[in-house]
Amino acid sequence: MTDRYERQRALAQIGEEGQRRLAKKQVAVIGAGGLGSPVLTYLAQAGVGTLRLVEFDTVGITNLNRQFLYTEKDVGRKKSAAAREKLALLNSEILVEVRDAELTKENAEELIGDADVVVSCLDCISARLIVDEVCIRKKIPVVEGGVSGFFGFVLCVGGDGPCLECLGYDAAMDQKEIPVLGAVAGVIGSLQAAECLKILLGAGEPLYGRLLQYDGISGTFDEIEVKKNEACRLHRRAEAGKEK
Ligand SMILES: [Zn+2]
C-alpha cells in the first residue's frame, strides 16, 4: 500500500499494526504555541487518530518567531480555530477536537478526558503542575517539555518516575514573556512528539526518570537521572485521590 505513512510503516517499531494502533489513540496537547506547533504537526502527520487541542489564546504577531502553525493572516484569530484548520490541511484522516479554554484546577480533569497520553506544551508552571497531578491520579503518561532562551528540557512523567514538583518546580517560578529562540522550541517540541509516539507504540525507552536537557549555546544534550521525591505534595495528593 502506498500512502502517507509508507516511510514510517517501514520501521520495525511501527509496521501495519503500529500504524493501526496510532489511529486508535487519543492524545491531549495542552497549549498550541511554540512547543504545541511541532508537537501537533508531527502527531497529525504520524496519524494519531484523535488530537485534542486545548488553547484559549489568540494569535499575535510576537508568536510568529516560533509558532509555525500560524501565519501573518491568522493574527487576531483564535489559535484553536487556526490550528485546527492547518492540521486538517496536513491530515484529513484524523480527528482534531478543539477546546477553547484555559486549563484550571476546576476544568483540568474534563479537558484531559480519557487521553492515552498528554503532551504538556504550556508556558506556565502552575498549569503544568495541575496537569501532572490530574494525570498521575488518572495514570495517564505526560510528556513535559519546556524552553527558555537557548535552553530546553524534556521529561516523561508517569510510573515510578518524578513529576515536576518532585524536581523542585514551583508555581512561584512562573515568568511572563520568557525569551525563546524558535528553533530551540522546535527541537524540544520535536523530542516531545517523538516521546509521545514511543509511548503510544510501546516502543523504545521513554524518558521516565531521565531529564533530557538541551543547551543550544554549547550544542549539547545532557541526561540526568531523576527520582521521585517521597515528600512530593503533588504525588501524595494524586496518590491519595487514586484510592477514593
Ligand atoms: Zn512528584
PDB file of C-alpha atoms and ligand atoms in Angstrom:
ATOM      1  CA  MET A   1       0.000   0.000   0.000  1.00  0.00           C
ATOM      2  CA  THR A   2       1.304   3.408  -0.901  1.00  0.00           C
ATOM      3  CA  ASP A   3       0.071   6.145   1.337  1.00  0.00           C
ATOM      4  CA  ARG A   4       1.349   8.951   3.502  1.00  0.00           C
ATOM      5  CA  TYR A   5       2.588   6.524   6.193  1.00  0.00           C
ATOM      6  CA  GLU A   6       4.744   4.369   3.925  1.00  0.00           C
ATOM      7  CA  ARG A   7       8.087   5.672   5.166  1.00  0.00           C
ATOM      8  CA  GLN A   8       7.262   5.239   8.870  1.00  0.00           C
ATOM      9  CA  ARG A   9       5.361   1.961   8.495  1.00  0.00           C
ATOM     10  CA  ALA A  10       8.632   0.534   7.193  1.00  0.00           C
ATOM     11  CA  LEU A  11      10.048   0.872  10.733  1.00  0.00           C
ATOM     12  CA  ALA A  12      10.184  -2.307  12.819  1.00  0.00           C
ATOM     13  CA  GLN A  13       8.707  -0.320  15.743  1.00  0.00           C
ATOM     14  CA  ILE A  14       5.623   0.638  13.699  1.00  0.00           C
ATOM     15  CA  GLY A  15       4.620  -1.671  10.849  1.00  0.00           C
ATOM     16  CA  GLU A  16       0.954  -2.227   9.853  1.00  0.00           C
ATOM     17  CA  GLU A  17      -0.029  -2.993  13.412  1.00  0.00           C
ATOM     18  CA  GLY A  18       1.613   0.066  14.916  1.00  0.00           C
ATOM     19  CA  GLN A  19       0.018   2.300  12.314  1.00  0.00           C
ATOM     20  CA  ARG A  20      -3.423   0.879  13.157  1.00  0.00           C
ATOM     21  CA  ARG A  21      -2.622   1.328  16.818  1.00  0.00           C
ATOM     22  CA  LEU A  22      -1.779   5.030  16.340  1.00  0.00           C
ATOM     23  CA  ALA A  23      -5.091   5.532  14.503  1.00  0.00           C
ATOM     24  CA  LYS A  24      -6.978   4.338  17.596  1.00  0.00           C
ATOM     25  CA  LYS A  25      -5.105   6.576  20.044  1.00  0.00           C
ATOM     26  CA  GLN A  26      -6.100   9.871  21.543  1.00  0.00           C
ATOM     27  CA  VAL A  27      -3.586  12.500  22.645  1.00  0.00           C
ATOM     28  CA  ALA A  28      -4.389  15.710  24.514  1.00  0.00           C
ATOM     29  CA  VAL A  29      -1.999  18.534  23.661  1.00  0.00           C
ATOM     30  CA  ILE A  30      -2.225  21.329  26.211  1.00  0.00           C
ATOM     31  CA  GLY A  31      -1.096  24.558  24.559  1.00  0.00           C
ATOM     32  CA  ALA A  32      -0.749  25.255  20.841  1.00  0.00           C
ATOM     33  CA  GLY A  33       2.197  27.658  20.891  1.00  0.00           C
ATOM     34  CA  GLY A  34       5.932  27.258  20.325  1.00  0.00           C
ATOM     35  CA  LEU A  35       6.024  23.666  21.610  1.00  0.00           C
ATOM     36  CA  GLY A  36       2.483  22.808  20.542  1.00  0.00           C
ATOM     37  CA  SER A  37       3.246  23.727  16.910  1.00  0.00           C
ATOM     38  CA  PRO A  38       5.809  20.944  16.320  1.00  0.00           C
ATOM     39  CA  VAL A  39       4.004  18.509  18.641  1.00  0.00           C
ATOM     40  CA  LEU A  40       0.633  18.864  16.904  1.00  0.00           C
ATOM     41  CA  THR A  41       2.209  18.874  13.448  1.00  0.00           C
ATOM     42  CA  TYR A  42       4.208  15.659  13.952  1.00  0.00           C
ATOM     43  CA  LEU A  43       1.410  13.814  15.771  1.00  0.00           C
ATOM     44  CA  ALA A  44      -1.030  14.744  12.984  1.00  0.00           C
ATOM     45  CA  GLN A  45       1.432  13.686  10.303  1.00  0.00           C
ATOM     46  CA  ALA A  46       2.160  10.399  12.108  1.00  0.00           C
ATOM     47  CA  GLY A  47      -1.546   9.534  12.039  1.00  0.00           C
ATOM     48  CA  VAL A  48      -2.555   9.719  15.718  1.00  0.00           C
ATOM     49  CA  GLY A  49      -6.323   9.175  15.387  1.00  0.00           C
ATOM     50  CA  THR A  50      -7.615  11.867  17.724  1.00  0.00           C
ATOM     51  CA  LEU A  51      -5.825  15.021  18.778  1.00  0.00           C
ATOM     52  CA  ARG A  52      -7.433  17.101  21.474  1.00  0.00           C
ATOM     53  CA  LEU A  53      -6.062  20.597  21.421  1.00  0.00           C
ATOM     54  CA  VAL A  54      -6.531  22.824  24.476  1.00  0.00           C
ATOM     55  CA  GLU A  55      -5.767  26.501  23.846  1.00  0.00           C
ATOM     56  CA  PHE A  56      -7.592  29.742  24.706  1.00  0.00           C
ATOM     57  CA  ASP A  57      -5.209  32.338  23.288  1.00  0.00           C
ATOM     58  CA  THR A  58      -5.342  34.497  20.161  1.00  0.00           C
ATOM     59  CA  VAL A  59      -2.552  34.652  17.549  1.00  0.00           C
ATOM     60  CA  GLY A  60      -0.334  37.725  17.990  1.00  0.00           C
ATOM     61  CA  ILE A  61       2.495  38.967  15.789  1.00  0.00           C
ATOM     62  CA  THR A  62       5.065  38.158  18.537  1.00  0.00           C
ATOM     63  CA  ASN A  63       4.072  34.454  18.275  1.00  0.00           C
ATOM     64  CA  LEU A  64       5.345  34.180  14.733  1.00  0.00           C
ATOM     65  CA  ASN A  65       9.057  33.770  15.540  1.00  0.00           C
ATOM     66  CA  ARG A  66       8.297  30.218  16.709  1.00  0.00           C
ATOM     67  CA  GLN A  67       4.630  29.175  16.400  1.00  0.00           C
ATOM     68  CA  PHE A  68       4.705  27.853  12.850  1.00  0.00           C
ATOM     69  CA  LEU A  69       1.117  26.584  12.880  1.00  0.00           C
ATOM     70  CA  TYR A  70       0.144  30.217  12.235  1.00  0.00           C
ATOM     71  CA  THR A  71       0.778  32.776   9.526  1.00  0.00           C
ATOM     72  CA  GLU A  72       0.507  36.567   9.369  1.00  0.00           C
ATOM     73  CA  LYS A  73      -3.059  36.082   8.106  1.00  0.00           C
ATOM     74  CA  ASP A  74      -4.000  34.411  11.399  1.00  0.00           C
ATOM     75  CA  VAL A  75      -3.058  37.370  13.619  1.00  0.00           C
ATOM     76  CA  GLY A  76      -6.112  38.234  15.718  1.00  0.00           C
ATOM     77  CA  ARG A  77      -7.742  34.815  15.224  1.00  0.00           C
ATOM     78  CA  LYS A  78      -8.274  32.189  17.893  1.00  0.00           C
ATOM     79  CA  LYS A  79      -5.302  29.810  17.909  1.00  0.00           C
ATOM     80  CA  SER A  80      -7.634  26.834  18.390  1.00  0.00           C
ATOM     81  CA  ALA A  81      -9.544  27.573  15.162  1.00  0.00           C
ATOM     82  CA  ALA A  82      -6.430  28.435  13.126  1.00  0.00           C
ATOM     83  CA  ALA A  83      -4.564  25.337  14.372  1.00  0.00           C
ATOM     84  CA  ARG A  84      -7.476  23.020  13.610  1.00  0.00           C
ATOM     85  CA  GLU A  85      -7.666  24.423  10.078  1.00  0.00           C
ATOM     86  CA  LYS A  86      -3.933  23.929   9.472  1.00  0.00           C
ATOM     87  CA  LEU A  87      -3.905  20.400  10.909  1.00  0.00           C
ATOM     88  CA  ALA A  88      -6.898  19.396   8.775  1.00  0.00           C
ATOM     89  CA  LEU A  89      -4.916  20.514   5.698  1.00  0.00           C
ATOM     90  CA  LEU A  90      -1.973  18.353   6.830  1.00  0.00           C
ATOM     91  CA  ASN A  91      -4.020  15.215   7.522  1.00  0.00           C
ATOM     92  CA  SER A  92      -7.754  14.921   6.801  1.00  0.00           C
ATOM     93  CA  GLU A  93      -7.825  11.316   8.086  1.00  0.00           C
ATOM     94  CA  ILE A  94      -7.556  12.255  11.756  1.00  0.00           C
ATOM     95  CA  LEU A  95      -9.946  13.958  14.163  1.00  0.00           C
ATOM     96  CA  VAL A  96      -8.860  17.239  15.723  1.00  0.00           C
ATOM     97  CA  GLU A  97     -11.002  18.208  18.699  1.00  0.00           C
ATOM     98  CA  VAL A  98     -10.653  21.738  19.955  1.00  0.00           C
ATOM     99  CA  ARG A  99     -11.213  23.000  23.488  1.00  0.00           C
ATOM    100  CA  ASP A 100     -11.078  26.785  23.526  1.00  0.00           C
ATOM    101  CA  ALA A 101     -10.414  27.056  27.262  1.00  0.00           C
ATOM    102  CA  GLU A 102      -7.691  27.972  29.747  1.00  0.00           C
ATOM    103  CA  LEU A 103      -6.731  24.943  31.818  1.00  0.00           C
ATOM    104  CA  THR A 104      -7.507  25.427  35.519  1.00  0.00           C
ATOM    105  CA  LYS A 105      -7.756  23.201  38.588  1.00  0.00           C
ATOM    106  CA  GLU A 106     -11.509  23.101  38.083  1.00  0.00           C
ATOM    107  CA  ASN A 107     -11.625  22.059  34.421  1.00  0.00           C
ATOM    108  CA  ALA A 108      -8.357  20.100  34.006  1.00  0.00           C
ATOM    109  CA  GLU A 109      -9.889  16.679  34.531  1.00  0.00           C
ATOM    110  CA  GLU A 110     -12.624  17.304  31.955  1.00  0.00           C
ATOM    111  CA  LEU A 111     -10.197  18.841  29.423  1.00  0.00           C
ATOM    112  CA  ILE A 112      -7.750  15.928  29.689  1.00  0.00           C
ATOM    113  CA  GLY A 113     -10.599  13.417  29.452  1.00  0.00           C
ATOM    114  CA  ASP A 114      -9.510   9.855  28.754  1.00  0.00           C
ATOM    115  CA  ALA A 115      -6.454  10.686  26.651  1.00  0.00           C
ATOM    116  CA  ASP A 116      -3.882   7.903  26.211  1.00  0.00           C
ATOM    117  CA  VAL A 117      -1.057  10.443  26.575  1.00  0.00           C
ATOM    118  CA  VAL A 118      -0.967  14.141  27.476  1.00  0.00           C
ATOM    119  CA  VAL A 119       1.692  16.401  25.968  1.00  0.00           C
ATOM    120  CA  SER A 120       2.254  19.468  28.120  1.00  0.00           C
ATOM    121  CA  CYS A 121       3.164  22.450  25.927  1.00  0.00           C
ATOM    122  CA  LEU A 122       2.394  25.177  28.432  1.00  0.00           C
ATOM    123  CA  ASP A 123       4.491  28.228  29.276  1.00  0.00           C
ATOM    124  CA  CYS A 124       3.279  28.375  32.854  1.00  0.00           C
ATOM    125  CA  ILE A 125       4.482  26.160  35.712  1.00  0.00           C
ATOM    126  CA  SER A 126       1.302  26.408  37.793  1.00  0.00           C
ATOM    127  CA  ALA A 127      -0.758  24.894  34.946  1.00  0.00           C
ATOM    128  CA  ARG A 128       1.913  22.221  34.310  1.00  0.00           C
ATOM    129  CA  LEU A 129       1.678  21.120  37.942  1.00  0.00           C
ATOM    130  CA  ILE A 130      -2.120  20.828  37.614  1.00  0.00           C
ATOM    131  CA  VAL A 131      -1.667  18.645  34.502  1.00  0.00           C
ATOM    132  CA  ASP A 132       0.893  16.427  36.289  1.00  0.00           C
ATOM    133  CA  GLU A 133      -1.382  15.954  39.304  1.00  0.00           C
ATOM    134  CA  VAL A 134      -4.501  15.059  37.303  1.00  0.00           C
ATOM    135  CA  CYS A 135      -2.514  12.675  35.099  1.00  0.00           C
ATOM    136  CA  ILE A 136      -0.759  10.895  37.989  1.00  0.00           C
ATOM    137  CA  ARG A 137      -4.197  10.392  39.553  1.00  0.00           C
ATOM    138  CA  LYS A 138      -5.650   9.090  36.279  1.00  0.00           C
ATOM    139  CA  LYS A 139      -2.480   7.130  35.403  1.00  0.00           C
ATOM    140  CA  ILE A 140      -2.044   8.950  32.097  1.00  0.00           C
ATOM    141  CA  PRO A 141       1.581   9.495  30.973  1.00  0.00           C
ATOM    142  CA  VAL A 142       2.605  13.140  30.464  1.00  0.00           C
ATOM    143  CA  VAL A 143       5.352  14.298  28.130  1.00  0.00           C
ATOM    144  CA  GLU A 144       6.703  17.510  29.648  1.00  0.00           C
ATOM    145  CA  GLY A 145       8.874  19.925  27.715  1.00  0.00           C
ATOM    146  CA  GLY A 146       9.984  23.474  28.393  1.00  0.00           C
ATOM    147  CA  VAL A 147      12.140  26.155  26.792  1.00  0.00           C
ATOM    148  CA  SER A 148      13.875  29.323  27.870  1.00  0.00           C
ATOM    149  CA  GLY A 149      16.183  31.172  25.510  1.00  0.00           C
ATOM    150  CA  PHE A 150      18.665  28.686  24.070  1.00  0.00           C
ATOM    151  CA  PHE A 151      17.820  26.020  26.687  1.00  0.00           C
ATOM    152  CA  GLY A 152      15.190  23.358  26.973  1.00  0.00           C
ATOM    153  CA  PHE A 153      14.256  20.105  28.677  1.00  0.00           C
ATOM    154  CA  VAL A 154      12.071  17.050  28.140  1.00  0.00           C
ATOM    155  CA  LEU A 155      10.829  14.570  30.767  1.00  0.00           C
ATOM    156  CA  CYS A 156       8.142  11.899  30.734  1.00  0.00           C
ATOM    157  CA  VAL A 157       6.031  11.846  33.912  1.00  0.00           C
ATOM    158  CA  GLY A 158       4.416   8.572  34.944  1.00  0.00           C
ATOM    159  CA  GLY A 159       5.027   5.212  36.597  1.00  0.00           C
ATOM    160  CA  ASP A 160       7.550   5.449  39.418  1.00  0.00           C
ATOM    161  CA  GLY A 161       9.262   8.464  37.898  1.00  0.00           C
ATOM    162  CA  PRO A 162       9.209  12.004  39.286  1.00  0.00           C
ATOM    163  CA  CYS A 163       6.846  14.847  38.400  1.00  0.00           C
ATOM    164  CA  LEU A 164       7.888  18.479  38.017  1.00  0.00           C
ATOM    165  CA  GLU A 165       7.154  19.206  41.685  1.00  0.00           C
ATOM    166  CA  CYS A 166       9.485  16.343  42.675  1.00  0.00           C
ATOM    167  CA  LEU A 167      12.190  18.235  40.746  1.00  0.00           C
ATOM    168  CA  GLY A 168      11.523  21.441  42.680  1.00  0.00           C
ATOM    169  CA  TYR A 169       9.349  23.299  40.178  1.00  0.00           C
ATOM    170  CA  ASP A 170       7.058  25.725  41.940  1.00  0.00           C
ATOM    171  CA  ALA A 171       4.191  27.939  40.724  1.00  0.00           C
ATOM    172  CA  ALA A 172       6.081  30.912  42.223  1.00  0.00           C
ATOM    173  CA  MET A 173       8.726  30.435  39.492  1.00  0.00           C
ATOM    174  CA  ASP A 174       6.239  31.491  36.792  1.00  0.00           C
ATOM    175  CA  GLN A 175       7.635  34.154  34.498  1.00  0.00           C
ATOM    176  CA  LYS A 176       5.902  36.221  31.858  1.00  0.00           C
ATOM    177  CA  GLU A 177       7.226  36.599  28.296  1.00  0.00           C
ATOM    178  CA  ILE A 178      10.153  34.193  28.527  1.00  0.00           C
ATOM    179  CA  PRO A 179      12.634  34.869  25.691  1.00  0.00           C
ATOM    180  CA  VAL A 180      12.670  31.941  23.230  1.00  0.00           C
ATOM    181  CA  LEU A 181      14.512  31.121  20.026  1.00  0.00           C
ATOM    182  CA  GLY A 182      12.034  29.485  17.645  1.00  0.00           C
ATOM    183  CA  ALA A 183      14.455  26.769  16.569  1.00  0.00           C
ATOM    184  CA  VAL A 184      15.012  25.718  20.212  1.00  0.00           C
ATOM    185  CA  ALA A 185      11.233  25.380  20.746  1.00  0.00           C
ATOM    186  CA  GLY A 186      11.307  23.281  17.566  1.00  0.00           C
ATOM    187  CA  VAL A 187      13.994  20.949  18.989  1.00  0.00           C
ATOM    188  CA  ILE A 188      12.141  20.411  22.267  1.00  0.00           C
ATOM    189  CA  GLY A 189       8.677  20.085  20.686  1.00  0.00           C
ATOM    190  CA  SER A 190      10.017  17.530  18.194  1.00  0.00           C
ATOM    191  CA  LEU A 191      11.507  15.496  21.061  1.00  0.00           C
ATOM    192  CA  GLN A 192       8.159  15.636  22.895  1.00  0.00           C
ATOM    193  CA  ALA A 193       6.370  14.363  19.774  1.00  0.00           C
ATOM    194  CA  ALA A 194       8.874  11.500  19.431  1.00  0.00           C
ATOM    195  CA  GLU A 195       8.485  10.534  23.119  1.00  0.00           C
ATOM    196  CA  CYS A 196       4.681  10.633  22.790  1.00  0.00           C
ATOM    197  CA  LEU A 197       4.764   8.348  19.734  1.00  0.00           C
ATOM    198  CA  LYS A 198       7.112   5.925  21.538  1.00  0.00           C
ATOM    199  CA  ILE A 199       4.688   5.693  24.470  1.00  0.00           C
ATOM    200  CA  LEU A 200       1.691   5.173  22.152  1.00  0.00           C
ATOM    201  CA  LEU A 201       3.556   2.439  20.263  1.00  0.00           C
ATOM    202  CA  GLY A 202       5.079   0.822  23.338  1.00  0.00           C
ATOM    203  CA  ALA A 203       8.434   1.258  21.608  1.00  0.00           C
ATOM    204  CA  GLY A 204      11.873   2.094  22.969  1.00  0.00           C
ATOM    205  CA  GLU A 205      12.577   3.705  26.303  1.00  0.00           C
ATOM    206  CA  PRO A 206      10.560   6.818  27.084  1.00  0.00           C
ATOM    207  CA  LEU A 207      12.233   9.448  29.280  1.00  0.00           C
ATOM    208  CA  TYR A 208      10.670   8.384  32.607  1.00  0.00           C
ATOM    209  CA  GLY A 209      13.056   9.357  35.416  1.00  0.00           C
ATOM    210  CA  ARG A 210      15.505  10.751  32.854  1.00  0.00           C
ATOM    211  CA  LEU A 211      15.638  14.508  32.419  1.00  0.00           C
ATOM    212  CA  LEU A 212      16.981  15.379  28.976  1.00  0.00           C
ATOM    213  CA  GLN A 213      18.432  18.875  28.889  1.00  0.00           C
ATOM    214  CA  TYR A 214      19.400  20.734  25.725  1.00  0.00           C
ATOM    215  CA  ASP A 215      21.893  23.574  25.752  1.00  0.00           C
ATOM    216  CA  GLY A 216      21.635  25.243  22.370  1.00  0.00           C
ATOM    217  CA  ILE A 217      24.540  27.615  23.121  1.00  0.00           C
ATOM    218  CA  SER A 218      27.086  24.828  23.513  1.00  0.00           C
ATOM    219  CA  GLY A 219      25.141  22.464  21.255  1.00  0.00           C
ATOM    220  CA  THR A 220      24.991  19.695  23.859  1.00  0.00           C
ATOM    221  CA  PHE A 221      22.445  17.319  25.368  1.00  0.00           C
ATOM    222  CA  ASP A 222      22.751  16.069  28.966  1.00  0.00           C
ATOM    223  CA  GLU A 223      20.768  13.250  30.509  1.00  0.00           C
ATOM    224  CA  ILE A 224      20.244  13.428  34.267  1.00  0.00           C
ATOM    225  CA  GLU A 225      18.777  10.577  36.259  1.00  0.00           C
ATOM    226  CA  VAL A 226      15.979  11.992  38.430  1.00  0.00           C
ATOM    227  CA  LYS A 227      13.994  10.286  41.171  1.00  0.00           C
ATOM    228  CA  LYS A 228      10.569  10.647  42.709  1.00  0.00           C
ATOM    229  CA  ASN A 229      10.652  12.734  45.908  1.00  0.00           C
ATOM    230  CA  GLU A 230       8.817  10.741  48.563  1.00  0.00           C
ATOM    231  CA  ALA A 231       7.795  14.025  50.242  1.00  0.00           C
ATOM    232  CA  CYS A 232       6.314  15.467  46.993  1.00  0.00           C
ATOM    233  CA  ARG A 233       2.936  17.003  47.919  1.00  0.00           C
ATOM    234  CA  LEU A 234       1.634  16.680  44.375  1.00  0.00           C
ATOM    235  CA  HIS A 235       2.375  12.948  44.256  1.00  0.00           C
ATOM    236  CA  ARG A 236       0.859  12.466  47.722  1.00  0.00           C
ATOM    237  CA  ARG A 237      -2.367  14.262  46.811  1.00  0.00           C
ATOM    238  CA  ALA A 238      -2.640  12.464  43.458  1.00  0.00           C
ATOM    239  CA  GLU A 239      -1.994   9.068  45.013  1.00  0.00           C
ATOM    240  CA  ALA A 240      -4.479   9.693  47.850  1.00  0.00           C
ATOM    241  CA  GLY A 241      -7.048  10.633  45.154  1.00  0.00           C
ATOM    242  CA  LYS A 242      -6.499   7.320  43.381  1.00  0.00           C
ATOM    243  CA  GLU A 243      -7.760   5.349  46.357  1.00  0.00           C
ATOM    244  CA  LYS A 244     -11.072   7.223  46.521  1.00  0.00           C
TER     245      LYS A 244
HETATM  246 ZN    ZN B   1       6.045  14.457  42.440  1.00  0.00          ZN
END
